[in-house]
């Protein structure tokens, strides 16, 4: 789905702060949406939480930075960080090139994803949220 | 309603816009990173029409401006462009500006947009003597910066002035696409380049200014305020309102070089003499961070002791590292000193440097030994 040039994937769950979550194997993979990446413009630095960090749903976990701006990251899920995308260290531009693919940020061993996932937005609801915050074109 | 420039229709169709100093201005067109690198490697063009432009003219104009700035004015040759400061009586910096000496008795003052109204009041409060006119031409002219190593060849087709003969920090009255203009070899990027003031161009009746903008953006890369900020920071050029303000004196801002020791009788002079004898306790310095991006307000430490703050910071595309201008304790922070920057949730090491942050044999206007 495309909302004013911003891609939204049907198979992901979203936060209002423009992170996405997706179950991958036993863990939940987390990234930022195409809207977040495009709004930041060129991502030049990513500070994700370290492996083994405990994260809580909707709580601050790190930053994604462009030349001019700093965008805060909020975890869509509670649990323990099991993986960090090491590629972003040398290639932060992957967040722009492929926000839903190679530009993923972390994976979390979720403690309570069943109930927590109900507090996330599905693609249709995220699209509605995005339309509401975008200027009318 | 924010003000707009003569080129607003173009920006609205091509750029992500932002509010800046009361104007709606382009933040970026395609990508701040691409725009930044275009200026370092070839060329880029910026709409800087929001900057304040005052013409001070009349026989005693030189003597009048002499009383306003710490730099010698009447000794500057006609055709010179020079950087200086407006100070208050306590030598606090009111603004930084470029002065173009267009003629014996005609000067153009180019000031920051955010300070333009206050600067004009400050100048008028000094009671210009009989015979001096101060005209605000901001709204009746457009201003375009053409910057980068290819700037001369990009700009030359639009003017009859031989740009090869216009040396750095020089200016001339000429025509651009047949329209009265002023061109100076100046800029805010560290690169070679020109700032072009197209006269007789209001928003309602811009003459050929818009046509010039459309042609030059087709030949070069339009750049927004994002790249303007990262380029000036990488060049180590301070930004008024971030790296200095009314509480900062020229020595603290590391701009002591604009203060002429051969003159007296200007606003702030007495305070400056006192400051000069003691030396500044804090000073503006460059810092390169090992990791992370320093941002405005971050605390800088030596060991566990706070020694200053970041006044502006960004990511340097040339170094691929975080860089910052900081206000640091003078003593012990000489270039090469090790510091720590307290970032949001970590502390990162860094080193003080004398800007520019890039290697001047590879980037900037001095490259290729082009010291003109």
mmCIF file of N, CA and C in Angstrom, chain B residues 162-231:
data_model
loop_
_atom_site.group_PDB
_atom_site.id
_atom_site.type_symbol
_atom_site.label_atom_id
_atom_site.label_comp_id
_atom_site.label_asym_id
_atom_site.label_seq_id
_atom_site.Cartn_x
_atom_site.Cartn_y
_atom_site.Cartn_z
ATOM 1 N N UNK B 162 33.895 39.497 -16.029
ATOM 2 C CA UNK B 162 34.870 38.412 -16.159
ATOM 3 C C UNK B 162 35.177 37.875 -14.762
ATOM 4 N N UNK B 163 34.563 36.750 -14.419
ATOM 5 C CA UNK B 163 34.669 36.228 -13.049
ATOM 6 C C UNK B 163 36.084 35.776 -12.722
ATOM 7 N N UNK B 164 36.858 35.453 -13.760
ATOM 8 C CA UNK B 164 38.253 35.075 -13.550
ATOM 9 C C UNK B 164 39.066 36.224 -12.959
ATOM 10 N N UNK B 165 38.583 37.436 -13.176
ATOM 11 C CA UNK B 165 39.280 38.623 -12.671
ATOM 12 C C UNK B 165 38.771 39.037 -11.280
ATOM 13 N N UNK B 166 37.701 38.398 -10.820
ATOM 14 C CA UNK B 166 37.143 38.759 -9.514
ATOM 15 C C UNK B 166 37.757 37.840 -8.456
ATOM 16 N N UNK B 167 38.652 38.413 -7.660
ATOM 17 C CA UNK B 167 39.346 37.576 -6.671
ATOM 18 C C UNK B 167 38.482 37.341 -5.437
ATOM 19 N N UNK B 168 38.915 36.373 -4.623
ATOM 20 C CA UNK B 168 38.206 36.063 -3.386
ATOM 21 C C UNK B 168 38.107 37.328 -2.527
ATOM 22 N N UNK B 169 36.939 37.499 -1.881
ATOM 23 C CA UNK B 169 36.653 38.672 -1.046
ATOM 24 C C UNK B 169 36.710 39.970 -1.838
ATOM 25 N N UNK B 170 36.238 39.904 -3.081
ATOM 26 C CA UNK B 170 36.064 41.108 -3.917
ATOM 27 C C UNK B 170 34.623 41.121 -4.393
ATOM 28 N N UNK B 171 34.171 42.307 -4.788
ATOM 29 C CA UNK B 171 32.810 42.428 -5.293
ATOM 30 C C UNK B 171 32.766 43.432 -6.435
ATOM 31 N N UNK B 172 31.724 43.370 -7.229
ATOM 32 C CA UNK B 172 31.576 44.304 -8.343
ATOM 33 C C UNK B 172 30.113 44.479 -8.683
ATOM 34 N N UNK B 173 29.770 45.686 -9.131
ATOM 35 C CA UNK B 173 28.424 45.927 -9.664
ATOM 36 C C UNK B 173 28.455 45.560 -11.136
ATOM 37 N N UNK B 174 27.461 44.798 -11.558
ATOM 38 C CA UNK B 174 27.464 44.324 -12.935
ATOM 39 C C UNK B 174 26.031 44.023 -13.349
ATOM 40 N N UNK B 175 25.884 43.190 -14.369
ATOM 41 C CA UNK B 175 24.549 42.736 -14.759
ATOM 42 C C UNK B 175 24.521 41.225 -14.785
ATOM 43 N N UNK B 176 23.365 40.661 -14.416
ATOM 44 C CA UNK B 176 23.140 39.227 -14.513
ATOM 45 C C UNK B 176 21.902 39.055 -15.385
ATOM 46 N N UNK B 177 22.065 38.398 -16.511
ATOM 47 C CA UNK B 177 21.007 38.268 -17.520
ATOM 48 C C UNK B 177 20.420 39.644 -17.849
ATOM 49 N N UNK B 178 21.295 40.618 -17.917
ATOM 50 C CA UNK B 178 20.884 41.962 -18.316
ATOM 51 C C UNK B 178 20.311 42.808 -17.188
ATOM 52 N N UNK B 179 20.177 42.207 -15.996
ATOM 53 C CA UNK B 179 19.572 42.937 -14.883
ATOM 54 C C UNK B 179 20.640 43.399 -13.897
ATOM 55 N N UNK B 180 20.487 44.645 -13.395
ATOM 56 C CA UNK B 180 21.455 45.213 -12.438
ATOM 57 C C UNK B 180 21.690 44.258 -11.285
ATOM 58 N N UNK B 181 22.959 43.971 -10.986
ATOM 59 C CA UNK B 181 23.285 42.994 -9.951
ATOM 60 C C UNK B 181 24.603 43.336 -9.286
ATOM 61 N N UNK B 182 24.846 42.690 -8.161
ATOM 62 C CA UNK B 182 26.129 42.786 -7.467
ATOM 63 C C UNK B 182 26.634 41.357 -7.306
ATOM 64 N N UNK B 183 27.889 41.130 -7.666
ATOM 65 C CA UNK B 183 28.478 39.795 -7.483
ATOM 66 C C UNK B 183 29.687 39.924 -6.569
ATOM 67 N N UNK B 184 29.748 39.058 -5.567
ATOM 68 C CA UNK B 184 30.937 39.017 -4.714
ATOM 69 C C UNK B 184 31.479 37.596 -4.707
ATOM 70 N N UNK B 185 32.802 37.482 -4.556
ATOM 71 C CA UNK B 185 33.399 36.144 -4.469
ATOM 72 C C UNK B 185 33.496 35.790 -2.993
ATOM 73 N N UNK B 186 32.378 35.357 -2.457
ATOM 74 C CA UNK B 186 32.224 35.093 -1.029
ATOM 75 C C UNK B 186 31.299 33.890 -0.856
ATOM 76 N N UNK B 187 31.123 33.458 0.375
ATOM 77 C CA UNK B 187 30.186 32.358 0.616
ATOM 78 C C UNK B 187 30.286 31.849 2.034
ATOM 79 N N UNK B 188 29.481 30.831 2.307
ATOM 80 C CA UNK B 188 29.329 30.318 3.673
ATOM 81 C C UNK B 188 29.484 28.793 3.663
ATOM 82 N N UNK B 189 30.343 28.309 2.750
ATOM 83 C CA UNK B 189 30.496 26.862 2.599
ATOM 84 C C UNK B 189 31.943 26.424 2.753
ATOM 85 N N UNK B 190 32.880 27.367 2.734
ATOM 86 C CA UNK B 190 34.299 27.027 2.730
ATOM 87 C C UNK B 190 34.850 26.868 1.325
ATOM 88 N N UNK B 191 33.940 26.762 0.342
ATOM 89 C CA UNK B 191 34.366 26.563 -1.047
ATOM 90 C C UNK B 191 34.522 27.897 -1.774
ATOM 91 N N UNK B 192 35.182 27.833 -2.930
ATOM 92 C CA UNK B 192 35.172 28.959 -3.847
ATOM 93 C C UNK B 192 33.712 29.196 -4.252
ATOM 94 N N UNK B 193 33.409 30.415 -4.660
ATOM 95 C CA UNK B 193 32.043 30.642 -5.118
ATOM 96 C C UNK B 193 31.656 32.096 -5.070
ATOM 97 N N UNK B 194 30.411 32.347 -5.418
ATOM 98 C CA UNK B 194 29.918 33.705 -5.588
ATOM 99 C C UNK B 194 28.599 33.884 -4.849
ATOM 100 N N UNK B 195 28.374 35.116 -4.428
ATOM 101 C CA UNK B 195 27.047 35.475 -3.948
ATOM 102 C C UNK B 195 26.548 36.574 -4.878
ATOM 103 N N UNK B 196 25.381 36.340 -5.431
ATOM 104 C CA UNK B 196 24.844 37.182 -6.494
ATOM 105 C C UNK B 196 23.589 37.882 -5.996
ATOM 106 N N UNK B 197 23.634 39.202 -5.937
ATOM 107 C CA UNK B 197 22.450 39.969 -5.533
ATOM 108 C C UNK B 197 21.837 40.558 -6.793
ATOM 109 N N UNK B 198 20.661 40.070 -7.142
ATOM 110 C CA UNK B 198 19.965 40.581 -8.330
ATOM 111 C C UNK B 198 19.056 41.719 -7.868
ATOM 112 N N UNK B 199 19.338 42.927 -8.330
ATOM 113 C CA UNK B 199 18.600 44.113 -7.889
ATOM 114 C C UNK B 199 17.299 44.277 -8.665
ATOM 115 N N UNK B 200 16.471 45.200 -8.213
ATOM 116 C CA UNK B 200 15.188 45.494 -8.894
ATOM 117 C C UNK B 200 14.355 44.218 -9.067
ATOM 118 N N UNK B 201 14.320 43.399 -8.030
ATOM 119 C CA UNK B 201 13.580 42.139 -8.118
ATOM 120 C C UNK B 201 12.742 41.961 -6.858
ATOM 121 N N UNK B 202 11.494 42.374 -6.916
ATOM 122 C CA UNK B 202 10.579 42.126 -5.800
ATOM 123 C C UNK B 202 9.858 40.802 -6.056
ATOM 124 N N UNK B 203 9.125 40.304 -5.057
ATOM 125 C CA UNK B 203 8.347 39.079 -5.270
ATOM 126 C C UNK B 203 7.322 39.272 -6.382
ATOM 127 N N UNK B 204 6.713 40.456 -6.420
ATOM 128 C CA UNK B 204 5.665 40.726 -7.405
ATOM 129 C C UNK B 204 6.255 40.920 -8.789
ATOM 130 N N UNK B 205 7.405 41.587 -8.838
ATOM 131 C CA UNK B 205 7.990 41.836 -10.147
ATOM 132 C C UNK B 205 9.497 41.552 -10.104
ATOM 133 N N UNK B 206 9.807 40.248 -10.227
ATOM 134 C CA UNK B 206 11.197 39.804 -10.068
ATOM 135 C C UNK B 206 12.089 40.062 -11.277
ATOM 136 N N UNK B 207 11.525 40.624 -12.345
ATOM 137 C CA UNK B 207 12.333 40.818 -13.547
ATOM 138 C C UNK B 207 12.838 39.474 -14.045
ATOM 139 N N UNK B 208 14.148 39.371 -14.287
ATOM 140 C CA UNK B 208 14.678 38.121 -14.829
ATOM 141 C C UNK B 208 15.284 37.235 -13.730
ATOM 142 N N UNK B 209 15.036 37.612 -12.468
ATOM 143 C CA UNK B 209 15.633 36.856 -11.361
ATOM 144 C C UNK B 209 15.179 35.393 -11.361
ATOM 145 N N UNK B 210 13.863 35.172 -11.568
ATOM 146 C CA UNK B 210 13.344 33.803 -11.554
ATOM 147 C C UNK B 210 13.918 32.991 -12.707
ATOM 148 N N UNK B 211 14.047 33.650 -13.856
ATOM 149 C CA UNK B 211 14.598 32.966 -15.025
ATOM 150 C C UNK B 211 16.058 32.569 -14.739
ATOM 151 N N UNK B 212 16.797 33.460 -14.086
ATOM 152 C CA UNK B 212 18.177 33.167 -13.690
ATOM 153 C C UNK B 212 18.206 31.961 -12.758
ATOM 154 N N UNK B 213 17.325 31.971 -11.752
ATOM 155 C CA UNK B 213 17.276 30.854 -10.791
ATOM 156 C C UNK B 213 16.975 29.530 -11.500
ATOM 157 N N UNK B 214 16.002 29.564 -12.424
ATOM 158 C CA UNK B 214 15.633 28.324 -13.111
ATOM 159 C C UNK B 214 16.772 27.808 -13.974
ATOM 160 N N UNK B 215 17.465 28.733 -14.635
ATOM 161 C CA UNK B 215 18.579 28.308 -15.495
ATOM 162 C C UNK B 215 19.738 27.769 -14.665
ATOM 163 N N UNK B 216 20.072 28.458 -13.592
ATOM 164 C CA UNK B 216 21.265 28.030 -12.848
ATOM 165 C C UNK B 216 20.996 26.766 -12.035
ATOM 166 N N UNK B 217 19.748 26.535 -11.634
ATOM 167 C CA UNK B 217 19.462 25.277 -10.940
ATOM 168 C C UNK B 217 19.405 24.113 -11.925
ATOM 169 N N UNK B 218 19.185 24.421 -13.210
ATOM 170 C CA UNK B 218 19.245 23.360 -14.215
ATOM 171 C C UNK B 218 20.697 22.992 -14.503
ATOM 172 N N UNK B 219 21.606 23.978 -14.362
ATOM 173 C CA UNK B 219 23.026 23.750 -14.652
ATOM 174 C C UNK B 219 23.784 23.228 -13.440
ATOM 175 N N UNK B 220 23.245 23.500 -12.252
ATOM 176 C CA UNK B 220 23.917 23.110 -11.020
ATOM 177 C C UNK B 220 22.905 22.426 -10.104
ATOM 178 N N UNK B 221 23.258 22.188 -8.844
ATOM 179 C CA UNK B 221 22.336 21.480 -7.946
ATOM 180 C C UNK B 221 21.714 22.442 -6.949
ATOM 181 N N UNK B 222 20.386 22.580 -6.939
ATOM 182 C CA UNK B 222 19.778 23.417 -5.904
ATOM 183 C C UNK B 222 19.989 22.791 -4.531
ATOM 184 N N UNK B 223 20.347 23.615 -3.561
ATOM 185 C CA UNK B 223 20.655 23.137 -2.215
ATOM 186 C C UNK B 223 19.814 23.883 -1.193
ATOM 187 N N UNK B 224 19.440 23.195 -0.130
ATOM 188 C CA UNK B 224 18.597 23.791 0.898
ATOM 189 C C UNK B 224 19.381 24.189 2.141
ATOM 190 N N UNK B 225 18.644 24.615 3.147
ATOM 191 C CA UNK B 225 19.276 25.086 4.387
ATOM 192 C C UNK B 225 19.978 23.955 5.144
ATOM 193 N N UNK B 226 19.549 22.714 4.922
ATOM 194 C CA UNK B 226 20.213 21.583 5.566
ATOM 195 C C UNK B 226 21.674 21.506 5.147
ATOM 196 N N UNK B 227 21.908 21.541 3.841
ATOM 197 C CA UNK B 227 23.277 21.495 3.323
ATOM 198 C C UNK B 227 24.030 22.781 3.662
ATOM 199 N N UNK B 228 23.332 23.893 3.659
ATOM 200 C CA UNK B 228 23.989 25.153 4.020
ATOM 201 C C UNK B 228 24.581 25.054 5.431
ATOM 202 N N UNK B 229 23.822 24.429 6.342
ATOM 203 C CA UNK B 229 24.287 24.299 7.712
ATOM 204 C C UNK B 229 25.435 23.290 7.832
ATOM 205 N N UNK B 230 25.318 22.140 7.178
ATOM 206 C CA UNK B 230 26.391 21.137 7.299
ATOM 207 C C UNK B 230 27.670 21.625 6.620
ATOM 208 N N UNK B 231 27.531 22.373 5.529
ATOM 209 C CA UNK B 231 28.716 22.895 4.823
ATOM 210 C C UNK B 231 29.430 23.960 5.648
#
